Amino acid sequence: MPPALAAHPMTPSPMDPSRASAPAAPLESDAPLTVEVRGLTKSFLEEGRGEVRAVDGIDFTCRAGEVFGLLGANGAGKTTTLRMLSTVLRPTAGTARVLGHDAETDGEAVRRSLGFHSASTALYPRLTAGETLDFFARVNRLDPSKVKPRVDALIERFGIGEYADARVEKLSSGMKQKVAIARTLAHDPPVLIFDEPTVGLDVLNAIALLEVVEELRAEGRTVIYSSHIMSEAERLCDRIAVLHRGRILAMGTLDELRDATGLHYLQDIFVHYVKAAEA
Amino acid sequence: MNTLGTLVRYELLQLVRDTRTILLAVVLPAVLLPGILVIGNLTTEADEERVRDTSIGVAFLGSDSGWARSLVERAGTVPDSLVGDPLSMTFHEGPAADSLIGADGLQLLVRAEGPDDRGLPSLEVRYRASSDLSRSAADRLSARLERVRVALRDSLYAAGGLPVDPAAVLPVRTTNVAAAGREAGALLGTFLLPLLVAMMLTGGSLVAADTLSGEKERGTLETLLTTAVSRNEVVAAKGLAIALVALVMTVLNVANLGVWVGFGLMEIPAALDVSLTPGGLGALFLLLLPVVALLSAVLLLVSGWAKTYREYQLWFAPVFLLMLLPSAAAALPGLELRSAVVLLPVANVALAMRDVLAGRGDLLFGALAFVVTSGAAVWASSAARSTLSTERMLADSAADRAEFLGGPALFPYRVLRWFGLMWVVLLGLSLAFGERLGIRGQVLVNLLGLFLGASVLMLRRYRLPVREALALRPVHPLVWPAVLVGAPSGFVVGIGLAEITGVFLPVPPQVLEAFGQFLLPEGMGLVQLVLLLAVLPGITEEIAFRGLLLHGLRRRLKPWALCLVVGGIFGLFHVSLFRILPTAYLGTMLALVTILTGSLFPAMLWHALNNAVALLPVAAGWVAPDMALPPWAWPLAALGLAASFWTLRRVGAGYPGVTRPEGGG
């Protein structure tokens, strides 16, 4: 197994089911560590199933300028992980830190450091696009003197100037998507979370969104990108964690995953790990 | 502060842009309500005019109809100024019967009866109450005939030799010494707060309905909660927005009525011409502040609980009535601020405002009312904050987990609902039947029907293990002597505490006397008294309160809080206001006994002994009802109580799952 590839310590390696794998190794980079997740666990109760561990003791770290992909099928635990990271949910066990701030004890500092975008987070329909950006910049405690220049810059960057004074409820879905991403960046956060962001988008809007993520990486931000769409992960992610039933089955760069499995396509790699875990 | 301002500003901005809500909930009522009042006034006036101006058809019956007609004609000549309303009559000839009243312009039948066995004739005016014309005619003719009757009577007195004018015999005058402004203030004070509360609740609801429940429904709340704002800021901002809109809507409604009054389309009754000093006005404003805060927090709490806009609307109606009820306290006769009511949020402010308006404001108790209602507002805000727990909105919480598991796990989350429902039923029974049930009826209905019945239902519904839920455990033998000493000692200490609290919250002696008569009705034997008022409450009330209530709350509260909450709830079930504090004291002691011993049996004996000590000596005639205790009784009782709790703490096994309170003895 290559040194940078780490299967989750709780999960037998798919290559050698009898052997426990090594703990997660950090990305070999000089970039500063921005996100650190250790033993993160979340349990729920589900009708007919009793207590279910949606996330089961996962570990990973992210660095500045990196797109870290959480790849998993629906119900794998991606959204729960990201909600814990953004302090929306409290972990049952383990820790999550963003820029050194603990998500459980210093939630406000964590939230100030990150922007959260998902298909389920909505916008206020009766505010205009400009007001939306102004509102989110302010509530994320951006210095008041920087709010207007920041809002103007975002309006220009996302090309929504023509619609800046239109209410969100009147905008097309593509335009709403742009406003939603812009509002995530309103306070200029160093860490961004994109949770299944292309769900419900048409092809052109989805591609536009992927381009934004690439720009954000180029700006030196950390992006945690969750998806079940393999092509997106292949295109975007510097490292990928394969998540299944709340556990990380494997983690590494795409090349490392290819080397470890002998398979080329991410879809095949994903299926390989999942089948090995199910076996 | 900047973040708070931003949250409030954008909250209000979104409300203002909600055109449909503004039109339906603000503009339309503002136009319609006074319009309806004006139309109602115009219709009433037109109707009164029609009734007044229509000539009344009168027919005569009986053996002496000629005499009757002469009296009615004479009644017609009584000046309008003496009787108020004019009356024009047409006399009908021909057949007359009850069935004809209301037809062909006939409104009244006047029957003249011949002289009775004393030789006195009489008149009967027959009318049909289902016809407003006939009813009004009967009233007006009767008033005039009364004048004629008095004139005839007085002429007979004079003819019989009465030396003075009959009207000059023992004239009685009543004189109102209250300044007109203060009398008006007292009147206004009875309905001012309910009116304001109704306006504020409907106004504040415009924001509340949309603010948390609406945001949950749209998915914007999760967006907001992933930003840097804290939950406290969200609650403060939304509460502030609700309060602002509630106040603005109230001012708008009052101003709207003012405009209609200014145009002369509505009239303010002269009886409401209040005179108020600037200080009084300031006091009213100050008193209103905690009410506004409480109403806003309660609306926010409801919005937080509701998962959708529609669910909020379902909750709103009962909450509206629940908040309106205490605000009407000033309309209840005999209710004074210097009583246990001062501990009841909103009701205390209603009484304080009434007193200020009537020019007899009470600074100490007014301040206490302010503090108590403010405290309730803080509690409601804190509860509203807990609804923002994203665990609850997005995932399972402890309560959801319990809901999922059901049975005994769910009981701790449902027990307060049960007791809330039981309290409502008890209050309803008390209002509907009051003391008409008598003490035996109340014992049967409340103790056996309500407390025991509900306890059995709870045990069955949540499949609770009876021995564990009711703490039916054996105790150390020394517990029993401790109870035998503790119960009478606790009773005497309670009397001492009541004397001290009576300085601040005096109980009217007539209330005490009436209660004593109710508890000790004549004809009730001593055995029956002990069974009904000592043994039965000792069993049934302990099963309900120190049994199930304590069991349900034991893991949710710290030991001292558990004692106080169980005791407080027990006190609230003794609906009469002056009994709440003493029974809460008893309930708290009994909860402590149960926690220390881990068993319900000692509390049962303590409760029964307490009631027996309170009633038996007087009922048996061993002591006079107004007997004063000697001064040495207080320290002796305090010593006995302390020794009792010390023993219970030493030998008691403790309640499983509850840490024993420190310093329990």
PDB file of N, CA, C and O in Angstrom, chain B residues 112-174:
ATOM      1  N   ALA B 112    -107.510  43.650  32.114  1.00  0.00           N
ATOM      2  CA  ALA B 112    -107.875  44.214  33.420  1.00  0.00           C
ATOM      3  C   ALA B 112    -108.610  43.154  34.220  1.00  0.00           C
ATOM      4  O   ALA B 112    -109.618  42.618  33.761  1.00  0.00           O
ATOM      5  N   GLU B 113    -108.053  42.803  35.352  1.00  0.00           N
ATOM      6  CA  GLU B 113    -108.702  41.834  36.227  1.00  0.00           C
ATOM      7  C   GLU B 113    -109.566  42.588  37.229  1.00  0.00           C
ATOM      8  O   GLU B 113    -109.177  43.665  37.707  1.00  0.00           O
ATOM      9  N   GLY B 114    -110.702  42.045  37.552  1.00  0.00           N
ATOM     10  CA  GLY B 114    -111.602  42.693  38.511  1.00  0.00           C
ATOM     11  C   GLY B 114    -111.003  42.678  39.910  1.00  0.00           C
ATOM     12  O   GLY B 114    -109.933  42.099  40.131  1.00  0.00           O
ATOM     13  N   PRO B 115    -111.647  43.302  40.851  1.00  0.00           N
ATOM     14  CA  PRO B 115    -111.104  43.349  42.218  1.00  0.00           C
ATOM     15  C   PRO B 115    -110.899  41.936  42.773  1.00  0.00           C
ATOM     16  O   PRO B 115    -111.708  41.052  42.543  1.00  0.00           O
ATOM     17  N   ASP B 116    -109.759  41.719  43.474  1.00  0.00           N
ATOM     18  CA  ASP B 116    -109.504  40.419  44.092  1.00  0.00           C
ATOM     19  C   ASP B 116    -110.194  40.358  45.452  1.00  0.00           C
ATOM     20  O   ASP B 116    -110.993  41.244  45.775  1.00  0.00           O
ATOM     21  N   ASP B 117    -109.842  39.358  46.266  1.00  0.00           N
ATOM     22  CA  ASP B 117    -110.573  39.203  47.526  1.00  0.00           C
ATOM     23  C   ASP B 117    -110.284  40.328  48.529  1.00  0.00           C
ATOM     24  O   ASP B 117    -110.953  40.480  49.534  1.00  0.00           O
ATOM     25  N   ARG B 118    -109.230  41.145  48.210  1.00  0.00           N
ATOM     26  CA  ARG B 118    -108.994  42.317  49.064  1.00  0.00           C
ATOM     27  C   ARG B 118    -109.648  43.558  48.475  1.00  0.00           C
ATOM     28  O   ARG B 118    -109.451  44.663  48.952  1.00  0.00           O
ATOM     29  N   GLY B 119    -110.320  43.348  47.322  1.00  0.00           N
ATOM     30  CA  GLY B 119    -111.003  44.463  46.677  1.00  0.00           C
ATOM     31  C   GLY B 119    -110.105  45.308  45.813  1.00  0.00           C
ATOM     32  O   GLY B 119    -110.438  46.456  45.498  1.00  0.00           O
ATOM     33  N   LEU B 120    -108.935  44.760  45.393  1.00  0.00           N
ATOM     34  CA  LEU B 120    -107.982  45.546  44.589  1.00  0.00           C
ATOM     35  C   LEU B 120    -107.925  45.006  43.157  1.00  0.00           C
ATOM     36  O   LEU B 120    -107.677  43.813  42.962  1.00  0.00           O
ATOM     37  N   PRO B 121    -108.173  45.871  42.171  1.00  0.00           N
ATOM     38  CA  PRO B 121    -108.065  45.427  40.779  1.00  0.00           C
ATOM     39  C   PRO B 121    -106.596  45.382  40.343  1.00  0.00           C
ATOM     40  O   PRO B 121    -105.742  45.940  41.007  1.00  0.00           O
ATOM     41  N   SER B 122    -106.301  44.718  39.197  1.00  0.00           N
ATOM     42  CA  SER B 122    -104.920  44.700  38.692  1.00  0.00           C
ATOM     43  C   SER B 122    -104.907  44.684  37.169  1.00  0.00           C
ATOM     44  O   SER B 122    -105.920  44.369  36.542  1.00  0.00           O
ATOM     45  N   LEU B 123    -103.731  45.047  36.627  1.00  0.00           N
ATOM     46  CA  LEU B 123    -103.551  45.066  35.168  1.00  0.00           C
ATOM     47  C   LEU B 123    -102.485  44.057  34.760  1.00  0.00           C
ATOM     48  O   LEU B 123    -101.533  43.831  35.492  1.00  0.00           O
ATOM     49  N   GLU B 124    -102.659  43.484  33.577  1.00  0.00           N
ATOM     50  CA  GLU B 124    -101.616  42.591  33.045  1.00  0.00           C
ATOM     51  C   GLU B 124    -101.302  43.035  31.612  1.00  0.00           C
ATOM     52  O   GLU B 124    -102.212  43.176  30.799  1.00  0.00           O
ATOM     53  N   VAL B 125     -99.993  43.282  31.356  1.00  0.00           N
ATOM     54  CA  VAL B 125     -99.569  43.650  30.002  1.00  0.00           C
ATOM     55  C   VAL B 125     -99.005  42.399  29.348  1.00  0.00           C
ATOM     56  O   VAL B 125     -98.023  41.832  29.821  1.00  0.00           O
ATOM     57  N   ARG B 126     -99.629  41.978  28.267  1.00  0.00           N
ATOM     58  CA  ARG B 126     -99.165  40.745  27.587  1.00  0.00           C
ATOM     59  C   ARG B 126     -98.467  41.140  26.281  1.00  0.00           C
ATOM     60  O   ARG B 126     -98.956  41.967  25.530  1.00  0.00           O
ATOM     61  N   TYR B 127     -97.292  40.550  26.071  1.00  0.00           N
ATOM     62  CA  TYR B 127     -96.510  40.886  24.874  1.00  0.00           C
ATOM     63  C   TYR B 127     -95.841  39.628  24.338  1.00  0.00           C
ATOM     64  O   TYR B 127     -95.885  38.563  24.958  1.00  0.00           O
ATOM     65  N   ARG B 128     -95.226  39.788  23.177  1.00  0.00           N
ATOM     66  CA  ARG B 128     -94.541  38.643  22.563  1.00  0.00           C
ATOM     67  C   ARG B 128     -93.041  38.973  22.507  1.00  0.00           C
ATOM     68  O   ARG B 128     -92.622  39.852  21.737  1.00  0.00           O
ATOM     69  N   ALA B 129     -92.224  38.265  23.316  1.00  0.00           N
ATOM     70  CA  ALA B 129     -90.793  38.607  23.434  1.00  0.00           C
ATOM     71  C   ALA B 129     -90.038  38.352  22.142  1.00  0.00           C
ATOM     72  O   ALA B 129     -88.967  38.915  21.926  1.00  0.00           O
ATOM     73  N   SER B 130     -90.601  37.500  21.260  1.00  0.00           N
ATOM     74  CA  SER B 130     -89.895  37.215  20.017  1.00  0.00           C
ATOM     75  C   SER B 130     -90.015  38.364  19.015  1.00  0.00           C
ATOM     76  O   SER B 130     -89.354  38.356  17.982  1.00  0.00           O
ATOM     77  N   SER B 131     -90.867  39.348  19.328  1.00  0.00           N
ATOM     78  CA  SER B 131     -90.979  40.516  18.449  1.00  0.00           C
ATOM     79  C   SER B 131     -90.351  41.711  19.152  1.00  0.00           C
ATOM     80  O   SER B 131     -90.736  42.059  20.273  1.00  0.00           O
ATOM     81  N   ASP B 132     -89.306  42.318  18.519  1.00  0.00           N
ATOM     82  CA  ASP B 132     -88.621  43.426  19.188  1.00  0.00           C
ATOM     83  C   ASP B 132     -89.566  44.601  19.417  1.00  0.00           C
ATOM     84  O   ASP B 132     -89.476  45.317  20.414  1.00  0.00           O
ATOM     85  N   LEU B 133     -90.533  44.776  18.483  1.00  0.00           N
ATOM     86  CA  LEU B 133     -91.480  45.879  18.625  1.00  0.00           C
ATOM     87  C   LEU B 133     -92.382  45.655  19.842  1.00  0.00           C
ATOM     88  O   LEU B 133     -92.614  46.560  20.652  1.00  0.00           O
ATOM     89  N   SER B 134     -92.887  44.427  19.980  1.00  0.00           N
ATOM     90  CA  SER B 134     -93.780  44.088  21.089  1.00  0.00           C
ATOM     91  C   SER B 134     -93.042  44.172  22.418  1.00  0.00           C
ATOM     92  O   SER B 134     -93.537  44.705  23.413  1.00  0.00           O
ATOM     93  N   ARG B 135     -91.775  43.663  22.414  1.00  0.00           N
ATOM     94  CA  ARG B 135     -90.977  43.663  23.648  1.00  0.00           C
ATOM     95  C   ARG B 135     -90.684  45.076  24.108  1.00  0.00           C
ATOM     96  O   ARG B 135     -90.856  45.425  25.275  1.00  0.00           O
ATOM     97  N   SER B 136     -90.271  45.898  23.143  1.00  0.00           N
ATOM     98  CA  SER B 136     -89.945  47.285  23.490  1.00  0.00           C
ATOM     99  C   SER B 136     -91.192  48.031  23.947  1.00  0.00           C
ATOM    100  O   SER B 136     -91.161  48.825  24.904  1.00  0.00           O
ATOM    101  N   ALA B 137     -92.346  47.770  23.288  1.00  0.00           N
ATOM    102  CA  ALA B 137     -93.612  48.440  23.658  1.00  0.00           C
ATOM    103  C   ALA B 137     -93.999  48.075  25.091  1.00  0.00           C
ATOM    104  O   ALA B 137     -94.440  48.939  25.872  1.00  0.00           O
ATOM    105  N   ALA B 138     -93.820  46.793  25.447  1.00  0.00           N
ATOM    106  CA  ALA B 138     -94.170  46.347  26.803  1.00  0.00           C
ATOM    107  C   ALA B 138     -93.320  47.080  27.833  1.00  0.00           C
ATOM    108  O   ALA B 138     -93.825  47.531  28.869  1.00  0.00           O
ATOM    109  N   ASP B 139     -92.014  47.220  27.540  1.00  0.00           N
ATOM    110  CA  ASP B 139     -91.118  47.909  28.477  1.00  0.00           C
ATOM    111  C   ASP B 139     -91.544  49.356  28.674  1.00  0.00           C
ATOM    112  O   ASP B 139     -91.625  49.869  29.796  1.00  0.00           O
ATOM    113  N   ARG B 140     -91.805  50.002  27.545  1.00  0.00           N
ATOM    114  CA  ARG B 140     -92.117  51.441  27.644  1.00  0.00           C
ATOM    115  C   ARG B 140     -93.477  51.672  28.312  1.00  0.00           C
ATOM    116  O   ARG B 140     -93.633  52.568  29.126  1.00  0.00           O
ATOM    117  N   LEU B 141     -94.488  50.847  27.953  1.00  0.00           N
ATOM    118  CA  LEU B 141     -95.816  51.037  28.565  1.00  0.00           C
ATOM    119  C   LEU B 141     -95.768  50.710  30.059  1.00  0.00           C
ATOM    120  O   LEU B 141     -96.346  51.419  30.886  1.00  0.00           O
ATOM    121  N   SER B 142     -95.011  49.656  30.421  1.00  0.00           N
ATOM    122  CA  SER B 142     -94.914  49.276  31.834  1.00  0.00           C
ATOM    123  C   SER B 142     -94.288  50.398  32.645  1.00  0.00           C
ATOM    124  O   SER B 142     -94.729  50.684  33.772  1.00  0.00           O
ATOM    125  N   ALA B 143     -93.245  51.047  32.082  1.00  0.00           N
ATOM    126  CA  ALA B 143     -92.589  52.148  32.804  1.00  0.00           C
ATOM    127  C   ALA B 143     -93.579  53.276  33.050  1.00  0.00           C
ATOM    128  O   ALA B 143     -93.610  53.888  34.132  1.00  0.00           O
ATOM    129  N   ARG B 144     -94.402  53.549  32.066  1.00  0.00           N
ATOM    130  CA  ARG B 144     -95.385  54.636  32.215  1.00  0.00           C
ATOM    131  C   ARG B 144     -96.495  54.231  33.180  1.00  0.00           C
ATOM    132  O   ARG B 144     -96.949  55.038  34.000  1.00  0.00           O
ATOM    133  N   LEU B 145     -96.949  52.978  33.075  1.00  0.00           N
ATOM    134  CA  LEU B 145     -98.012  52.523  33.987  1.00  0.00           C
ATOM    135  C   LEU B 145     -97.537  52.550  35.439  1.00  0.00           C
ATOM    136  O   LEU B 145     -98.308  52.797  36.358  1.00  0.00           O
ATOM    137  N   GLU B 146     -96.214  52.308  35.633  1.00  0.00           N
ATOM    138  CA  GLU B 146     -95.669  52.356  36.981  1.00  0.00           C
ATOM    139  C   GLU B 146     -95.798  53.766  37.545  1.00  0.00           C
ATOM    140  O   GLU B 146     -96.126  53.948  38.727  1.00  0.00           O
ATOM    141  N   ARG B 147     -95.553  54.748  36.688  1.00  0.00           N
ATOM    142  CA  ARG B 147     -95.716  56.150  37.112  1.00  0.00           C
ATOM    143  C   ARG B 147     -97.178  56.412  37.507  1.00  0.00           C
ATOM    144  O   ARG B 147     -97.462  57.048  38.517  1.00  0.00           O
ATOM    145  N   VAL B 148     -98.085  55.911  36.687  1.00  0.00           N
ATOM    146  CA  VAL B 148     -99.515  56.102  36.972  1.00  0.00           C
ATOM    147  C   VAL B 148     -99.869  55.417  38.287  1.00  0.00           C
ATOM    148  O   VAL B 148    -100.593  55.959  39.127  1.00  0.00           O
ATOM    149  N   ARG B 149     -99.342  54.203  38.469  1.00  0.00           N
ATOM    150  CA  ARG B 149     -99.633  53.434  39.695  1.00  0.00           C
ATOM    151  C   ARG B 149     -99.160  54.183  40.932  1.00  0.00           C
ATOM    152  O   ARG B 149     -99.887  54.317  41.930  1.00  0.00           O
ATOM    153  N   VAL B 150     -97.942  54.750  40.869  1.00  0.00           N
ATOM    154  CA  VAL B 150     -97.394  55.488  42.016  1.00  0.00           C
ATOM    155  C   VAL B 150     -98.253  56.723  42.307  1.00  0.00           C
ATOM    156  O   VAL B 150     -98.552  57.037  43.472  1.00  0.00           O
ATOM    157  N   ALA B 151     -98.678  57.398  41.232  1.00  0.00           N
ATOM    158  CA  ALA B 151     -99.507  58.605  41.428  1.00  0.00           C
ATOM    159  C   ALA B 151    -100.836  58.229  42.096  1.00  0.00           C
ATOM    160  O   ALA B 151    -101.308  58.903  43.032  1.00  0.00           O
ATOM    161  N   LEU B 152    -101.449  57.108  41.631  1.00  0.00           N
ATOM    162  CA  LEU B 152    -102.723  56.658  42.219  1.00  0.00           C
ATOM    163  C   LEU B 152    -102.545  56.279  43.693  1.00  0.00           C
ATOM    164  O   LEU B 152    -103.325  56.635  44.567  1.00  0.00           O
ATOM    165  N   ARG B 153    -101.414  55.539  43.942  1.00  0.00           N
ATOM    166  CA  ARG B 153    -101.144  55.090  45.315  1.00  0.00           C
ATOM    167  C   ARG B 153    -100.991  56.308  46.239  1.00  0.00           C
ATOM    168  O   ARG B 153    -101.568  56.370  47.325  1.00  0.00           O
ATOM    169  N   ASP B 154    -100.205  57.298  45.773  1.00  0.00           N
ATOM    170  CA  ASP B 154     -99.955  58.476  46.611  1.00  0.00           C
ATOM    171  C   ASP B 154    -101.235  59.254  46.871  1.00  0.00           C
ATOM    172  O   ASP B 154    -101.448  59.812  47.956  1.00  0.00           O
ATOM    173  N   SER B 155    -102.123  59.323  45.849  1.00  0.00           N
ATOM    174  CA  SER B 155    -103.389  60.040  46.061  1.00  0.00           C
ATOM    175  C   SER B 155    -104.255  59.313  47.099  1.00  0.00           C
ATOM    176  O   SER B 155    -104.955  59.932  47.898  1.00  0.00           O
ATOM    177  N   LEU B 156    -104.157  57.966  47.088  1.00  0.00           N
ATOM    178  CA  LEU B 156    -104.900  57.194  48.092  1.00  0.00           C
ATOM    179  C   LEU B 156    -104.341  57.433  49.496  1.00  0.00           C
ATOM    180  O   LEU B 156    -105.065  57.571  50.469  1.00  0.00           O
ATOM    181  N   TYR B 157    -102.952  57.488  49.581  1.00  0.00           N
ATOM    182  CA  TYR B 157    -102.345  57.800  50.878  1.00  0.00           C
ATOM    183  C   TYR B 157    -102.836  59.145  51.392  1.00  0.00           C
ATOM    184  O   TYR B 157    -103.193  59.313  52.561  1.00  0.00           O
ATOM    185  N   ALA B 158    -102.831  60.113  50.462  1.00  0.00           N
ATOM    186  CA  ALA B 158    -103.241  61.486  50.870  1.00  0.00           C
ATOM    187  C   ALA B 158    -104.691  61.497  51.315  1.00  0.00           C
ATOM    188  O   ALA B 158    -105.048  62.093  52.339  1.00  0.00           O
ATOM    189  N   ALA B 159    -105.543  60.763  50.528  1.00  0.00           N
ATOM    190  CA  ALA B 159    -106.969  60.707  50.884  1.00  0.00           C
ATOM    191  C   ALA B 159    -107.152  60.008  52.227  1.00  0.00           C
ATOM    192  O   ALA B 159    -108.068  60.303  52.996  1.00  0.00           O
ATOM    193  N   GLY B 160    -106.291  59.075  52.537  1.00  0.00           N
ATOM    194  CA  GLY B 160    -106.381  58.352  53.810  1.00  0.00           C
ATOM    195  C   GLY B 160    -105.817  59.129  54.979  1.00  0.00           C
ATOM    196  O   GLY B 160    -105.813  58.635  56.102  1.00  0.00           O
ATOM    197  N   GLY B 161    -105.243  60.295  54.716  1.00  0.00           N
ATOM    198  CA  GLY B 161    -104.797  61.149  55.809  1.00  0.00           C
ATOM    199  C   GLY B 161    -103.305  61.108  56.077  1.00  0.00           C
ATOM    200  O   GLY B 161    -102.842  61.551  57.143  1.00  0.00           O
ATOM    201  N   LEU B 162    -102.446  60.564  55.134  1.00  0.00           N
ATOM    202  CA  LEU B 162    -101.001  60.589  55.364  1.00  0.00           C
ATOM    203  C   LEU B 162    -100.539  62.041  55.423  1.00  0.00           C
ATOM    204  O   LEU B 162    -100.776  62.797  54.472  1.00  0.00           O
ATOM    205  N   PRO B 163     -99.901  62.450  56.514  1.00  0.00           N
ATOM    206  CA  PRO B 163     -99.622  63.885  56.701  1.00  0.00           C
ATOM    207  C   PRO B 163     -98.462  64.402  55.853  1.00  0.00           C
ATOM    208  O   PRO B 163     -98.272  65.610  55.769  1.00  0.00           O
ATOM    209  N   VAL B 164     -97.655  63.521  55.287  1.00  0.00           N
ATOM    210  CA  VAL B 164     -96.512  64.016  54.497  1.00  0.00           C
ATOM    211  C   VAL B 164     -96.560  63.427  53.092  1.00  0.00           C
ATOM    212  O   VAL B 164     -97.295  62.482  52.831  1.00  0.00           O
ATOM    213  N   ASP B 165     -95.771  64.051  52.240  1.00  0.00           N
ATOM    214  CA  ASP B 165     -95.638  63.522  50.872  1.00  0.00           C
ATOM    215  C   ASP B 165     -94.964  62.144  50.969  1.00  0.00           C
ATOM    216  O   ASP B 165     -93.904  62.009  51.580  1.00  0.00           O
ATOM    217  N   PRO B 166     -95.586  61.071  50.386  1.00  0.00           N
ATOM    218  CA  PRO B 166     -94.995  59.730  50.511  1.00  0.00           C
ATOM    219  C   PRO B 166     -93.547  59.690  50.023  1.00  0.00           C
ATOM    220  O   PRO B 166     -92.731  58.937  50.545  1.00  0.00           O
ATOM    221  N   ALA B 167     -93.213  60.497  49.036  1.00  0.00           N
ATOM    222  CA  ALA B 167     -91.844  60.499  48.512  1.00  0.00           C
ATOM    223  C   ALA B 167     -90.843  61.035  49.522  1.00  0.00           C
ATOM    224  O   ALA B 167     -89.631  60.817  49.404  1.00  0.00           O
ATOM    225  N   ALA B 168     -91.360  61.743  50.561  1.00  0.00           N
ATOM    226  CA  ALA B 168     -90.446  62.332  51.554  1.00  0.00           C
ATOM    227  C   ALA B 168     -90.130  61.371  52.697  1.00  0.00           C
ATOM    228  O   ALA B 168     -89.346  61.703  53.588  1.00  0.00           O
ATOM    229  N   VAL B 169     -90.761  60.155  52.678  1.00  0.00           N
ATOM    230  CA  VAL B 169     -90.500  59.189  53.748  1.00  0.00           C
ATOM    231  C   VAL B 169     -89.158  58.482  53.492  1.00  0.00           C
ATOM    232  O   VAL B 169     -88.984  57.829  52.464  1.00  0.00           O
ATOM    233  N   LEU B 170     -88.223  58.659  54.443  1.00  0.00           N
ATOM    234  CA  LEU B 170     -86.887  58.043  54.413  1.00  0.00           C
ATOM    235  C   LEU B 170     -86.230  58.076  53.022  1.00  0.00           C
ATOM    236  O   LEU B 170     -86.010  57.042  52.375  1.00  0.00           O
ATOM    237  N   PRO B 171     -85.983  59.263  52.548  1.00  0.00           N
ATOM    238  CA  PRO B 171     -85.266  59.321  51.262  1.00  0.00           C
ATOM    239  C   PRO B 171     -83.824  58.839  51.451  1.00  0.00           C
ATOM    240  O   PRO B 171     -83.212  59.123  52.471  1.00  0.00           O
ATOM    241  N   VAL B 172     -83.323  58.066  50.484  1.00  0.00           N
ATOM    242  CA  VAL B 172     -81.943  57.571  50.557  1.00  0.00           C
ATOM    243  C   VAL B 172     -81.154  58.160  49.387  1.00  0.00           C
ATOM    244  O   VAL B 172     -81.607  58.126  48.252  1.00  0.00           O
ATOM    245  N   ARG B 173     -79.987  58.721  49.722  1.00  0.00           N
ATOM    246  CA  ARG B 173     -79.135  59.277  48.673  1.00  0.00           C
ATOM    247  C   ARG B 173     -77.851  58.474  48.595  1.00  0.00           C
ATOM    248  O   ARG B 173     -77.341  58.036  49.624  1.00  0.00           O
ATOM    249  N   THR B 174     -77.354  58.234  47.421  1.00  0.00           N
ATOM    250  CA  THR B 174     -76.019  57.617  47.286  1.00  0.00           C
ATOM    251  C   THR B 174     -75.107  58.662  46.661  1.00  0.00           C
ATOM    252  O   THR B 174     -75.501  59.356  45.717  1.00  0.00           O
TER     253      THR B 174
END
